[in-house]
Coordinates of C-alpha atoms and ligand atoms in Angstrom, one line a residue:
M29 CA -112.0 -29.9 13.9
Q30 CA -108.3 -29.8 13.0
A31 CA -108.3 -33.6 12.7
N32 CA -111.3 -33.4 10.6
I33 CA -109.7 -30.9 8.2
H34 CA -106.5 -33.0 8.2
N35 CA -108.6 -36.1 7.3
S36 CA -110.5 -34.4 4.6
G37 CA -107.1 -33.1 3.3
S38 CA -105.6 -36.5 3.0
K39 CA -108.8 -37.8 1.5
Y40 CA -108.7 -35.1 -1.0
K41 CA -105.1 -35.9 -1.8
K42 CA -106.1 -39.5 -2.5
K43 CA -108.9 -38.4 -4.7
L44 CA -106.6 -36.1 -6.6
F45 CA -104.1 -39.0 -7.0
F46 CA -106.6 -41.5 -8.3
F47 CA -108.1 -39.0 -10.6
F48 CA -104.7 -38.3 -12.3
F49 CA -103.8 -42.0 -12.0
L50 CA -106.9 -43.0 -13.9
I51 CA -106.1 -40.4 -16.6
V52 CA -102.5 -41.6 -17.0
L53 CA -103.7 -45.2 -17.0
I54 CA -106.3 -44.6 -19.7
F55 CA -103.8 -42.6 -21.7
S56 CA -101.2 -45.3 -21.4
L57 CA -103.6 -48.1 -22.4
L58 CA -104.8 -46.1 -25.4
I59 CA -101.2 -45.4 -26.5
G60 CA -100.1 -49.0 -25.8
G61 CA -103.1 -50.5 -27.6
F62 CA -102.6 -48.2 -30.6
Q63 CA -98.9 -49.0 -30.8
Y64 CA -99.5 -52.7 -30.4
H65 CA -102.0 -52.6 -33.2
Q66 CA -99.5 -50.7 -35.4
E67 CA -96.7 -53.1 -34.7
K68 CA -98.9 -56.1 -35.6
A69 CA -100.0 -54.4 -38.8
Y70 CA -96.4 -53.7 -39.6
R71 CA -95.4 -57.4 -39.0
R72 CA -98.3 -58.6 -41.2
E73 CA -97.3 -56.2 -43.9
K74 CA -93.8 -57.5 -43.8
L75 CA -95.0 -61.1 -44.1
E76 CA -97.3 -60.2 -46.9
Y77 CA -94.5 -58.4 -48.6
A78 CA -92.5 -61.6 -48.6
L79 CA -95.5 -63.7 -49.8
N80 CA -96.1 -61.0 -52.5
I81 CA -92.6 -61.5 -53.8
Y82 CA -93.3 -65.3 -54.1
T83 CA -96.6 -64.6 -55.7
E84 CA -95.0 -62.2 -58.2
Q85 CA -92.3 -64.8 -59.0
V86 CA -94.9 -67.5 -59.6
Q87 CA -96.8 -65.0 -61.8
K88 CA -93.6 -64.1 -63.8
L89 CA -93.0 -67.8 -64.3
I90 CA -96.6 -68.4 -65.5
N91 CA -96.3 -65.5 -67.9
K92 CA -92.8 -66.3 -69.2
K93 CA -93.5 -70.0 -69.7
G94 CA -97.1 -69.6 -70.8
L95 CA -98.1 -72.1 -68.1
L96 CA -101.7 -71.2 -68.3
K97 CA -102.0 -72.0 -71.9
K98 CA -100.0 -75.2 -71.4
N99 CA -102.0 -76.0 -68.3
S100 CA -98.9 -77.5 -66.9
F101 CA -97.5 -76.1 -63.7
S102 CA -94.7 -78.5 -62.8
E103 CA -92.2 -75.8 -63.3
I104 CA -93.7 -74.1 -60.3
D105 CA -92.5 -77.0 -58.3
S106 CA -89.0 -76.3 -59.3
L107 CA -89.5 -72.6 -58.4
R108 CA -90.8 -73.7 -55.0
L109 CA -87.5 -75.5 -54.3
L110 CA -85.7 -72.2 -54.8
I111 CA -87.8 -70.4 -52.2
P112 CA -86.0 -70.3 -48.9
D113 CA -89.2 -71.1 -47.0
R114 CA -89.7 -74.7 -47.9
N115 CA -93.1 -74.9 -46.3
I116 CA -94.6 -72.5 -48.7
R117 CA -97.8 -73.6 -50.4
I118 CA -98.5 -72.3 -53.8
T119 CA -101.9 -72.5 -55.4
V120 CA -103.1 -71.2 -58.8
L121 CA -106.8 -70.7 -59.4
T122 CA -108.8 -69.8 -62.4
V123 CA -110.9 -66.7 -62.3
K124 CA -113.9 -69.0 -61.5
G125 CA -112.1 -70.3 -58.5
D126 CA -111.1 -73.8 -59.8
V127 CA -107.7 -74.9 -58.5
I128 CA -105.4 -75.6 -61.4
Y129 CA -102.3 -76.0 -59.4
D130 CA -101.6 -76.7 -55.7
S131 CA -98.1 -77.5 -54.4
Y132 CA -99.5 -79.6 -51.5
V133 CA -102.4 -81.4 -53.2
E134 CA -101.9 -84.0 -55.8
K135 CA -105.5 -84.7 -56.8
L136 CA -106.8 -81.4 -57.8
S137 CA -110.1 -82.8 -58.8
E138 CA -110.9 -83.5 -55.2
L139 CA -110.6 -79.8 -54.3
D140 CA -113.7 -77.8 -54.2
N141 CA -114.1 -74.4 -55.7
H142 CA -112.0 -71.8 -53.9
L143 CA -113.7 -68.6 -55.2
Q144 CA -115.5 -68.1 -51.8
R145 CA -112.3 -68.3 -49.8
P146 CA -112.0 -65.0 -47.9
E147 CA -108.5 -64.2 -49.2
V148 CA -109.6 -64.9 -52.8
Q149 CA -112.8 -62.8 -52.4
K150 CA -110.7 -60.0 -50.9
S151 CA -108.2 -60.1 -53.8
L152 CA -111.1 -60.2 -56.3
H153 CA -112.1 -56.7 -55.1
T154 CA -108.7 -55.2 -54.2
T155 CA -106.3 -57.4 -56.2
K156 CA -104.7 -58.8 -53.0
G157 CA -106.1 -60.4 -49.9
S158 CA -105.0 -62.4 -46.9
N159 CA -106.5 -64.6 -44.3
I160 CA -105.5 -67.0 -41.5
R161 CA -107.5 -70.1 -41.6
L162 CA -107.6 -73.8 -41.2
S163 CA -107.3 -75.4 -44.6
G164 CA -110.1 -77.7 -45.6
S165 CA -107.8 -79.4 -48.1
T166 CA -104.7 -80.0 -46.0
G167 CA -106.1 -79.9 -42.5
Q168 CA -103.5 -77.3 -41.4
T169 CA -103.8 -73.6 -40.5
Y170 CA -102.2 -71.3 -43.0
Y171 CA -101.5 -67.7 -43.5
Y172 CA -103.0 -67.3 -47.0
Y173 CA -102.1 -64.5 -49.4
S174 CA -103.9 -64.3 -52.7
K175 CA -103.4 -62.0 -55.7
Y176 CA -105.7 -61.5 -58.6
Y177 CA -104.2 -61.2 -62.1
Y178 CA -107.4 -60.9 -64.0
S179 CA -106.9 -64.2 -65.9
H180 CA -106.3 -66.2 -62.7
F181 CA -105.4 -66.0 -59.0
V182 CA -102.0 -66.9 -57.5
R183 CA -102.2 -67.8 -53.8
T184 CA -99.2 -68.4 -51.6
A185 CA -99.6 -69.6 -48.0
L186 CA -97.4 -70.3 -45.1
P187 CA -98.3 -72.8 -42.4
F188 CA -99.3 -70.8 -39.4
N189 CA -96.7 -72.5 -37.2
D190 CA -94.8 -71.2 -34.2
S191 CA -92.1 -69.4 -36.2
V192 CA -94.8 -67.5 -38.3
M193 CA -96.7 -66.8 -35.1
M194 CA -93.5 -65.5 -33.5
F195 CA -92.8 -63.4 -36.5
L196 CA -96.3 -61.9 -36.5
K197 CA -96.2 -61.3 -32.7
A198 CA -95.7 -57.6 -31.9
N199 CA -92.4 -56.4 -30.6
N200 CA -93.1 -55.9 -26.9
I201 CA -90.1 -53.6 -26.2
F202 CA -92.4 -50.6 -26.7
L203 CA -94.8 -52.0 -24.2
Y204 CA -92.1 -52.4 -21.6
F205 CA -91.0 -48.9 -22.3
L206 CA -94.6 -47.7 -21.9
I207 CA -95.0 -49.6 -18.6
G208 CA -91.7 -48.1 -17.4
L209 CA -93.0 -44.6 -18.3
F210 CA -96.3 -45.3 -16.6
G211 CA -94.4 -46.3 -13.4
V212 CA -92.3 -43.1 -13.5
T213 CA -95.4 -41.0 -14.1
V214 CA -97.2 -42.6 -11.2
I215 CA -94.2 -41.9 -9.0
F216 CA -94.2 -38.3 -10.2
L217 CA -97.9 -38.2 -9.5
I218 CA -97.4 -39.4 -6.0
Y219 CA -94.8 -36.7 -5.5
A220 CA -97.0 -34.0 -7.2
T221 CA -100.2 -34.8 -5.3
E222 CA -98.2 -34.8 -2.0
H223 CA -96.5 -31.6 -3.1
F224 CA -99.5 -29.7 -4.4
G225 CA -102.1 -31.6 -2.5
N226 CA -101.3 -29.7 0.7
S227 CA -101.7 -26.4 -1.0
I228 CA -104.8 -27.5 -2.8
S229 CA -106.5 -28.9 0.3
K230 CA -105.6 -25.7 2.2
L231 CA -106.9 -23.6 -0.6
R232 CA -110.1 -25.7 -0.6
K233 CA -110.5 -25.3 3.1
F234 CA -110.0 -21.5 2.7
A235 CA -112.6 -21.4 -0.1
I236 CA -115.1 -23.4 2.1
N237 CA -114.6 -21.1 5.1
V238 CA -115.1 -18.0 2.9
A239 CA -118.2 -19.4 1.3
K240 CA -119.6 -20.3 4.8
N241 CA -118.6 -16.9 6.2
R242 CA -116.4 -18.6 8.8
P243 CA -113.3 -16.7 10.0
I244 CA -110.2 -17.3 8.0
D245 CA -106.6 -17.6 9.3
P246 CA -104.7 -14.8 7.7
N247 CA -101.4 -16.5 8.5
E248 CA -102.2 -19.9 6.8
D249 CA -99.1 -21.5 5.3
F250 CA -99.9 -22.8 1.8
G251 CA -96.4 -24.1 1.3
K252 CA -93.6 -23.0 -0.9
T253 CA -95.0 -24.4 -4.2
E254 CA -96.2 -22.2 -7.1
L255 CA -99.7 -23.1 -6.0
G256 CA -98.9 -22.0 -2.5
E257 CA -97.7 -18.7 -3.9
I258 CA -100.9 -18.3 -5.9
S259 CA -102.9 -19.3 -2.8
H260 CA -101.1 -16.6 -0.7
Q261 CA -102.0 -14.0 -3.4
I262 CA -105.6 -15.1 -3.4
V263 CA -105.8 -14.8 0.4
K264 CA -104.2 -11.4 0.1
I265 CA -106.6 -10.2 -2.6
Y266 CA -109.5 -11.7 -0.6
R267 CA -108.4 -9.8 2.6
K268 CA -108.1 -6.5 0.6
L269 CA -111.6 -7.1 -0.8
S270 CA -113.1 -7.8 2.6
Q271 CA -111.4 -4.8 4.0
T272 CA -112.9 -2.7 1.2
K273 CA -116.2 -4.3 1.8
E274 CA -116.1 -3.5 5.5
A275 CA -115.1 0.1 4.7
L276 CA -118.0 0.3 2.4
V277 CA -120.4 -1.0 5.0
R278 CA -119.0 1.5 7.5
E279 CA -119.5 4.3 4.9
K280 CA -123.0 3.0 4.3
E281 CA -123.7 3.0 8.0
K282 CA -122.5 6.6 8.2
L283 CA -124.7 7.5 5.4
I284 CA -127.7 5.8 7.0
M285 CA -126.8 7.5 10.3
H286 CA -126.6 10.8 8.5
L287 CA -130.0 10.1 7.0
Q288 CA -131.5 9.3 10.4
I289 CA -130.3 12.6 11.9
A290 CA -131.1 14.7 8.8
Q291 CA -134.0 17.0 9.1
E292 CA -135.4 16.0 5.8
G293 CA -137.2 12.8 5.0
V294 CA -135.1 10.8 2.5
A295 CA -135.9 7.5 0.7
V296 CA -134.3 5.7 -2.2
F297 CA -136.4 3.4 -4.4
D298 CA -135.5 0.9 -7.1
K299 CA -137.0 1.2 -10.6
D300 CA -139.8 -1.1 -9.5
R301 CA -140.6 1.3 -6.7
N302 CA -139.4 -0.9 -3.9
L303 CA -138.0 0.9 -0.9
I304 CA -134.2 0.4 -0.6
L305 CA -133.1 3.0 1.9
W306 CA -135.1 5.5 4.0
N307 CA -135.0 7.5 7.2
S308 CA -137.6 7.8 9.9
H309 CA -138.6 11.4 8.9
F310 CA -139.6 10.1 5.5
I311 CA -141.9 7.5 7.0
D312 CA -143.3 10.2 9.4
Y313 CA -143.9 12.6 6.5
I314 CA -145.5 9.9 4.3
N315 CA -147.7 8.8 7.2
Y316 CA -148.7 12.3 7.8
L317 CA -149.3 13.0 4.1
G318 CA -151.2 9.9 3.2
N319 CA -152.4 8.4 6.5
I320 CA -150.6 5.3 5.4
S321 CA -150.3 2.8 8.1
T322 CA -149.4 -0.1 5.8
H323 CA -145.9 -1.4 5.1
N324 CA -146.5 -1.3 1.4
Y325 CA -144.9 1.9 0.6
Q326 CA -145.6 1.5 -3.1
E327 CA -148.9 2.9 -2.2
I328 CA -147.4 6.3 -1.6
F329 CA -147.2 6.8 -5.4
E330 CA -150.9 6.8 -5.5
L331 CA -151.1 9.8 -3.3
P332 CA -152.5 12.9 -5.0
E333 CA -149.6 14.9 -3.5
L334 CA -147.1 12.7 -5.2
K335 CA -148.9 12.8 -8.6
E336 CA -146.3 15.3 -10.1
I337 CA -143.4 13.3 -8.7
N338 CA -144.8 10.1 -10.2
K339 CA -145.2 11.7 -13.5
F340 CA -141.6 13.0 -13.4
I341 CA -140.2 9.6 -12.5
N342 CA -142.1 7.8 -15.2
A343 CA -141.0 10.3 -17.8
N344 CA -137.4 10.2 -16.8
I345 CA -136.7 6.6 -15.9
K346 CA -137.1 5.7 -19.6
K347 CA -135.0 8.4 -21.2
L348 CA -131.9 8.3 -19.1
K349 CA -128.9 9.6 -20.9
S350 CA -125.3 9.2 -19.7
N351 CA -124.0 12.0 -17.5
Y352 CA -127.5 13.4 -17.1
I353 CA -129.1 13.1 -13.7
P354 CA -132.7 14.5 -13.9
N355 CA -134.0 16.2 -10.8
V356 CA -136.9 18.3 -9.9
D357 CA -138.2 20.4 -7.0
I358 CA -141.9 20.4 -6.3
I359 CA -143.6 22.4 -3.6
S360 CA -147.0 21.1 -2.4
D361 CA -149.1 22.0 0.6
K362 CA -151.2 19.9 2.8
K363 CA -154.0 21.2 5.0
T364 CA -155.0 19.3 8.0
V365 CA -157.4 20.1 10.8
I366 CA -155.0 19.1 13.5
I367 CA -151.7 20.6 12.4
G368 CA -153.0 23.3 10.1
H369 CA -151.5 24.5 6.9
K370 CA -148.2 22.7 6.1
L371 CA -145.8 23.2 3.2
F372 CA -143.7 20.5 1.9
L373 CA -140.8 20.6 -0.6
Y374 CA -140.3 17.4 -2.6
Q375 CA -137.0 16.8 -4.4
V376 CA -136.6 13.9 -6.8
V377 CA -133.4 12.7 -8.3
V378 CA -133.4 9.8 -10.9
F379 CA -130.1 8.0 -10.9
Q380 CA -128.4 6.3 -13.9
D381 CA -129.4 2.8 -12.7
C382 CA -133.0 3.9 -12.6
N383 CA -133.1 4.0 -8.9
F384 CA -134.5 7.3 -7.6
E385 CA -134.4 9.3 -4.5
I386 CA -137.2 11.3 -3.0
S387 CA -136.6 13.8 -0.2
I388 CA -139.3 15.7 1.6
N389 CA -138.7 18.8 3.5
D390 CA -141.2 20.5 5.9
I391 CA -140.7 24.1 4.8
T392 CA -143.6 25.5 6.7
K393 CA -141.3 27.2 9.2
S394 CA -139.0 28.8 6.7
E395 CA -141.9 29.8 4.5
N396 CA -143.7 31.3 7.6
E397 CA -140.5 33.2 8.5
K398 CA -140.5 34.5 4.9
I399 CA -144.1 35.7 5.4
I400 CA -143.3 37.3 8.8
K401 CA -140.3 39.1 7.2
Q402 CA -142.6 40.4 4.5
E403 CA -145.1 41.6 7.0
M404 CA -142.3 43.2 9.1
T405 CA -141.1 45.1 6.0
L406 CA -144.6 46.3 5.3
N407 CA -145.1 47.3 9.0
I408 CA -141.7 49.1 9.0
A409 CA -142.7 51.0 5.9
H410 CA -146.1 51.9 7.5
E411 CA -144.5 52.9 10.8
L412 CA -141.9 55.1 9.0
K413 CA -144.5 56.7 6.8
T414 CA -146.6 57.9 9.7
P415 CA -144.0 60.2 11.5
V416 CA -142.5 61.3 8.1
T417 CA -145.9 62.3 6.8
A418 CA -146.7 64.1 10.1
V419 CA -143.3 66.0 10.1
S420 CA -143.6 67.1 6.5
G421 CA -147.3 68.1 7.2
F422 CA -146.2 70.4 10.1
L423 CA -143.3 71.9 8.2
E424 CA -145.4 72.5 5.1
T425 CA -148.1 74.2 7.2
I426 CA -145.4 76.5 8.7
K427 CA -144.0 77.2 5.3
D428 CA -147.4 78.0 3.7
N429 CA -148.5 80.2 6.5
P430 CA -145.9 82.9 7.0
T431 CA -148.3 84.9 9.2
M432 CA -148.8 82.0 11.6
P433 CA -148.5 83.1 15.2
E434 CA -145.2 82.4 16.9
D435 CA -146.6 80.2 19.7
K436 CA -148.4 78.1 17.1
K437 CA -145.2 77.7 15.1
I438 CA -143.3 76.5 18.2
Q439 CA -146.1 74.1 18.9
F440 CA -145.8 72.6 15.4
I441 CA -142.0 72.5 15.6
E442 CA -142.3 70.7 19.0
R443 CA -144.7 68.1 17.5
S444 CA -142.2 67.6 14.6
C445 CA -139.5 67.1 17.1
L446 CA -141.6 64.5 18.8
Q447 CA -142.2 62.6 15.5
I448 CA -138.5 62.8 14.6
N449 CA -137.8 61.5 18.1
R450 CA -140.2 58.6 17.4
L451 CA -138.6 58.0 14.0
S452 CA -135.2 57.8 15.5
N453 CA -136.5 55.4 18.3
L454 CA -138.0 53.3 15.6
I455 CA -134.9 53.1 13.5
K456 CA -132.8 52.3 16.6
D457 CA -135.2 49.5 17.6
I458 CA -135.4 48.0 14.1
S459 CA -131.6 48.1 13.8
V460 CA -131.2 46.3 17.2
L461 CA -133.8 43.6 16.2
T462 CA -132.3 43.1 12.7
K463 CA -128.8 42.8 14.3
M464 CA -130.1 40.2 16.8
E465 CA -131.7 38.2 14.0
E466 CA -129.2 38.5 11.2
A467 CA -125.9 39.2 12.8
Q468 CA -125.7 37.9 16.4
Q469 CA -122.0 37.5 16.1
L470 CA -121.7 41.3 16.2
F471 CA -122.8 41.3 19.8
S472 CA -119.7 40.8 21.9
V473 CA -119.9 38.6 25.1
E474 CA -118.1 39.7 28.2
N475 CA -118.4 39.5 32.0
I476 CA -121.1 41.9 33.1
N477 CA -122.5 43.0 36.5
I478 CA -126.3 43.2 36.3
R479 CA -126.6 45.2 39.4
K480 CA -124.2 47.9 38.1
I481 CA -126.2 48.1 34.8
L482 CA -129.4 48.6 36.8
D483 CA -128.0 51.2 39.2
E484 CA -126.7 53.3 36.2
M485 CA -130.0 52.9 34.4
I486 CA -132.1 54.0 37.4
E487 CA -129.9 57.1 37.6
D488 CA -130.7 57.8 33.9
F489 CA -134.4 57.4 34.6
E490 CA -134.2 59.5 37.7
L491 CA -136.1 62.5 36.3
K492 CA -138.8 60.4 34.7
L493 CA -139.2 58.4 37.8
E494 CA -139.6 61.5 39.9
L495 CA -142.2 62.9 37.5
S496 CA -144.3 59.7 37.6
K497 CA -143.6 59.2 41.3
M498 CA -142.5 55.7 40.5
K499 CA -140.5 53.7 43.0
I500 CA -138.2 50.8 42.0
D501 CA -137.4 48.1 44.5
L502 CA -134.2 46.4 43.4
Q503 CA -133.6 43.0 44.9
I504 CA -130.6 42.1 42.9
P505 CA -127.3 41.1 44.6
R506 CA -124.4 43.5 44.0
N507 CA -122.2 40.7 42.8
L508 CA -124.6 39.2 40.2
N509 CA -122.4 38.6 37.2
I510 CA -123.1 36.8 34.0
T511 CA -121.2 36.5 30.7
G512 CA -123.4 38.2 28.2
N513 CA -123.8 41.3 26.1
S514 CA -124.2 44.4 28.2
E515 CA -126.0 46.4 25.5
L516 CA -128.7 43.7 25.2
I517 CA -129.1 43.2 29.0
D518 CA -129.5 47.0 29.3
S519 CA -132.2 46.9 26.6
V520 CA -134.1 44.2 28.5
F521 CA -134.4 46.2 31.7
R522 CA -134.6 49.6 30.0
N523 CA -137.6 48.6 27.9
L524 CA -139.4 47.1 30.9
I525 CA -138.9 50.1 33.1
D526 CA -139.7 52.5 30.2
N527 CA -143.0 50.6 29.6
S528 CA -143.9 50.9 33.3
I529 CA -143.2 54.6 33.1
K530 CA -145.2 55.0 29.9
Y531 CA -148.2 52.8 30.5
A532 CA -148.5 51.7 34.1
G533 CA -149.7 55.1 35.4
K534 CA -148.7 57.3 38.4
E535 CA -147.2 56.3 41.8
V536 CA -146.4 52.8 40.6
K537 CA -144.1 50.5 42.4
V538 CA -141.7 48.3 40.4
E539 CA -140.0 45.2 41.8
I540 CA -137.0 43.7 40.1
K541 CA -135.9 40.4 41.7
N542 CA -133.3 37.7 41.2
Y543 CA -135.6 35.1 42.7
F544 CA -133.8 31.9 41.9
E545 CA -130.6 30.5 40.5
D546 CA -129.4 27.1 39.5
S547 CA -126.1 25.9 38.1
N548 CA -126.8 27.3 34.7
Y549 CA -129.3 30.1 35.0
H550 CA -130.3 33.2 37.0
Y551 CA -134.1 33.6 37.2
F552 CA -135.5 37.2 37.3
S553 CA -138.9 38.7 37.8
Y554 CA -140.0 42.2 36.9
S555 CA -143.4 43.5 38.1
D556 CA -145.3 46.7 38.4
N557 CA -148.6 47.4 40.1
G558 CA -149.9 49.7 37.4
I559 CA -152.9 49.4 35.1
G560 CA -151.6 46.1 33.6
I561 CA -152.3 44.6 30.3
S562 CA -155.7 43.0 29.5
E563 CA -155.5 39.2 29.3
K564 CA -156.6 39.1 25.7
H565 CA -153.5 41.0 24.6
L566 CA -151.0 39.0 26.8
P567 CA -150.4 36.1 24.3
R568 CA -149.4 38.5 21.5
I569 CA -147.5 41.1 23.6
F570 CA -144.0 40.0 22.4
E571 CA -145.0 40.2 18.7
R572 CA -143.4 43.0 16.7
F573 CA -145.5 46.2 16.3
Y574 CA -148.1 44.7 18.6
R575 CA -149.6 47.3 20.9
A576 CA -152.1 46.7 23.6
D577 CA -153.2 50.4 23.7
N578 CA -152.4 51.7 20.2
G579 CA -153.2 55.3 20.8
R580 CA -151.3 55.6 24.1
S581 CA -148.3 53.8 22.7
R582 CA -148.0 56.2 19.7
K583 CA -148.6 59.2 22.0
M584 CA -145.8 58.0 24.3
G585 CA -143.4 57.6 21.3
G586 CA -143.7 53.8 21.5
T587 CA -142.6 51.7 18.5
G588 CA -144.4 48.5 19.4
L589 CA -141.0 46.8 19.2
G590 CA -139.9 47.2 22.9
L591 CA -141.0 43.8 24.2
S592 CA -140.0 42.1 21.0
I593 CA -136.5 43.3 21.6
V594 CA -136.7 42.1 25.3
K595 CA -137.7 38.7 24.1
N596 CA -134.9 38.5 21.5
A597 CA -132.3 39.7 24.0
V598 CA -133.4 37.1 26.6
S599 CA -133.2 34.4 23.8
F600 CA -129.7 35.7 22.9
H601 CA -128.8 34.8 26.5
N602 CA -130.3 31.3 26.1
G603 CA -133.2 32.3 28.4
R604 CA -137.0 32.3 28.2
I605 CA -139.5 35.0 29.1
F606 CA -143.2 34.9 29.8
V607 CA -145.7 37.4 31.1
K608 CA -148.8 37.2 33.4
P609 CA -151.0 39.6 35.2
G610 CA -149.6 40.9 38.5
K611 CA -150.7 39.4 41.8
E612 CA -153.2 42.1 42.6
K613 CA -152.8 44.4 39.6
G614 CA -150.3 45.4 37.1
V615 CA -148.1 43.1 35.1
E616 CA -145.4 40.6 35.9
F617 CA -142.6 39.3 33.7
F618 CA -140.5 36.2 34.4
F619 CA -137.3 35.5 32.6
S620 CA -134.1 33.5 32.8
L621 CA -130.5 34.4 31.7
K622 CA -127.8 31.9 31.2
K623 CA -124.9 32.4 33.5
Q624 CA -122.2 31.5 31.1
L625 CA -122.7 32.0 27.4
S626 CA -120.3 29.7 25.5
Ligands
ADP11 P1 -144.1 50.0 22.8 O1 -143.1 50.5 21.9 O2 -145.5 50.4 22.2 O3 -144.0 50.3 24.2 P2 -143.8 47.4 23.6 O4 -143.6 46.1 22.8 O5 -142.8 47.7 24.5 O6 -144.2 48.5 22.6 O7 -145.2 47.2 24.4 C1 -146.3 46.6 23.8 C2 -147.5 47.1 24.4 O8 -147.7 46.5 25.7 C3 -147.5 48.5 24.7 O9 -148.0 49.2 23.6 C4 -148.4 48.7 25.9 O10 -149.8 48.8 25.5 C5 -148.3 47.3 26.6 N1 -147.5 47.4 27.8 C6 -146.2 47.1 27.9 N2 -145.7 47.2 29.2 C7 -146.8 47.6 29.9 C8 -146.9 47.8 31.3 N3 -145.9 47.8 32.2 N4 -148.2 48.2 31.7 C9 -149.2 48.3 30.9 N5 -149.1 48.1 29.6 C10 -147.9 47.7 29.1

């Protein structure tokens, strides 16, 4: 693997070198070519400059001496002798191209028309023209230069011999300089590719590893070059980025975890109603609501229960304004044969990116509790009204009948006392129940001895027990301690014993047993062998204000809250209670109390 990377590194370096080498080569060739061309043009210009001077001198001579009119050009021969370049050929042509003078040719009549000669044609258009060509007249190659003077042409020519060729040849010093420069550049290139190539190939390896999700070496040495420094920074930034990404993933996982343990069903959809994020409660609720067993959760938007939600999403997804996150709560109910009447609270939030969240809460329990509380308030009002009406009735009767016999008066007052006693019991029971439900923290927890509580209670009940000839068989160890609230434990046993006294009848036997214990709980049974409670009342006996025998309960000053307090007090001690008919007769309660309340 390492060798592979090394190989690919050197291969890459070679590639890099050849790439730049090619660029430098092309660049050098272009510059060299251009410069060579320029140089040649310059040389030619210089030669033509000299030929132009000769041409001008010939022209001056023609003008001055009126040679054209005379049609005699022998004086040009003398001029030619003055020109340093003895090989020069001078030709004079008429505008029609007929040669009227040529320094090299004696018999002009043998010469053909020169108008079509390239240099002559060129000069006809631009006043001067040049051409290198083999002369048809002399059989030699010349460098011709022709100038057009509107009445005639003057043409000068130099034999294209070695010295002219040498003169026209470009100066190669520049080319040597260029080749030298090219060599230096290549050496620099070798150094640079070697120098930066390592960094580049390592950076390339890093990029490939990142792209392929392979682990990266955080301590990779990219070298001390500027590129190495940049590479280090890139790796640093990449590591920071991946750390942030990992942190984000962790946060997302936490969020998903939170969603999974949340009691509500939550799901996030994109604007095309594709499910992005959800928890199992959401799927459960949706399955329950729509009997959807398909995986296409877009179908849920067709459910009649979600009609309102759908409307809300459609309306808001289009008109999203910045800093405004539309949300709505919709309560809907679903009746099913199996589960019954269930209430759901849907909450919808539409986010800025048009994604939206739907959360579904099963609020059946809390709504039921609300109803129970309302019923309880009504019951309390009703229960309070009865004794208050009775007392005010008795007192008003006494007030309105001053002649009422004394014994009757006492009877009325006694009845009033009984009602007031009932009223006070009612208020006491309601206050205990409310405290247990709303402010459990007000009940202190301490180490309590159950046997001691029971012994003291039986002493309190002594007179009543004697009157009803009731016996209590206590099978509770003396050292039975739990941590709990003594007031509540007292109310458990006091209500049970009080009920047996009130309802079970005469000569009843009560058994209170600690029949079992495990590491966490003590298990108790309470039974009497009295008249018992008919089975139809048993399931509801722990409900508030539920009385099996309404008349007897009221007569005995019962509030209908006793067993409800018992149940709540047991629950406070993390225990459970249930009731069943006694083995032969009477009634039997079983309950557990946690040994150690944390
Ligand atoms: P109350 O304040 O009326 O006593 P409870 O909640 O304590 O209310 O009892 C509910 C009803 O259960 C009583 O009205 C009574 O009819 C019946 N009951 C409770 N305990 C006994 C028992 N030991 N024997 C017979 N009936 C009982």
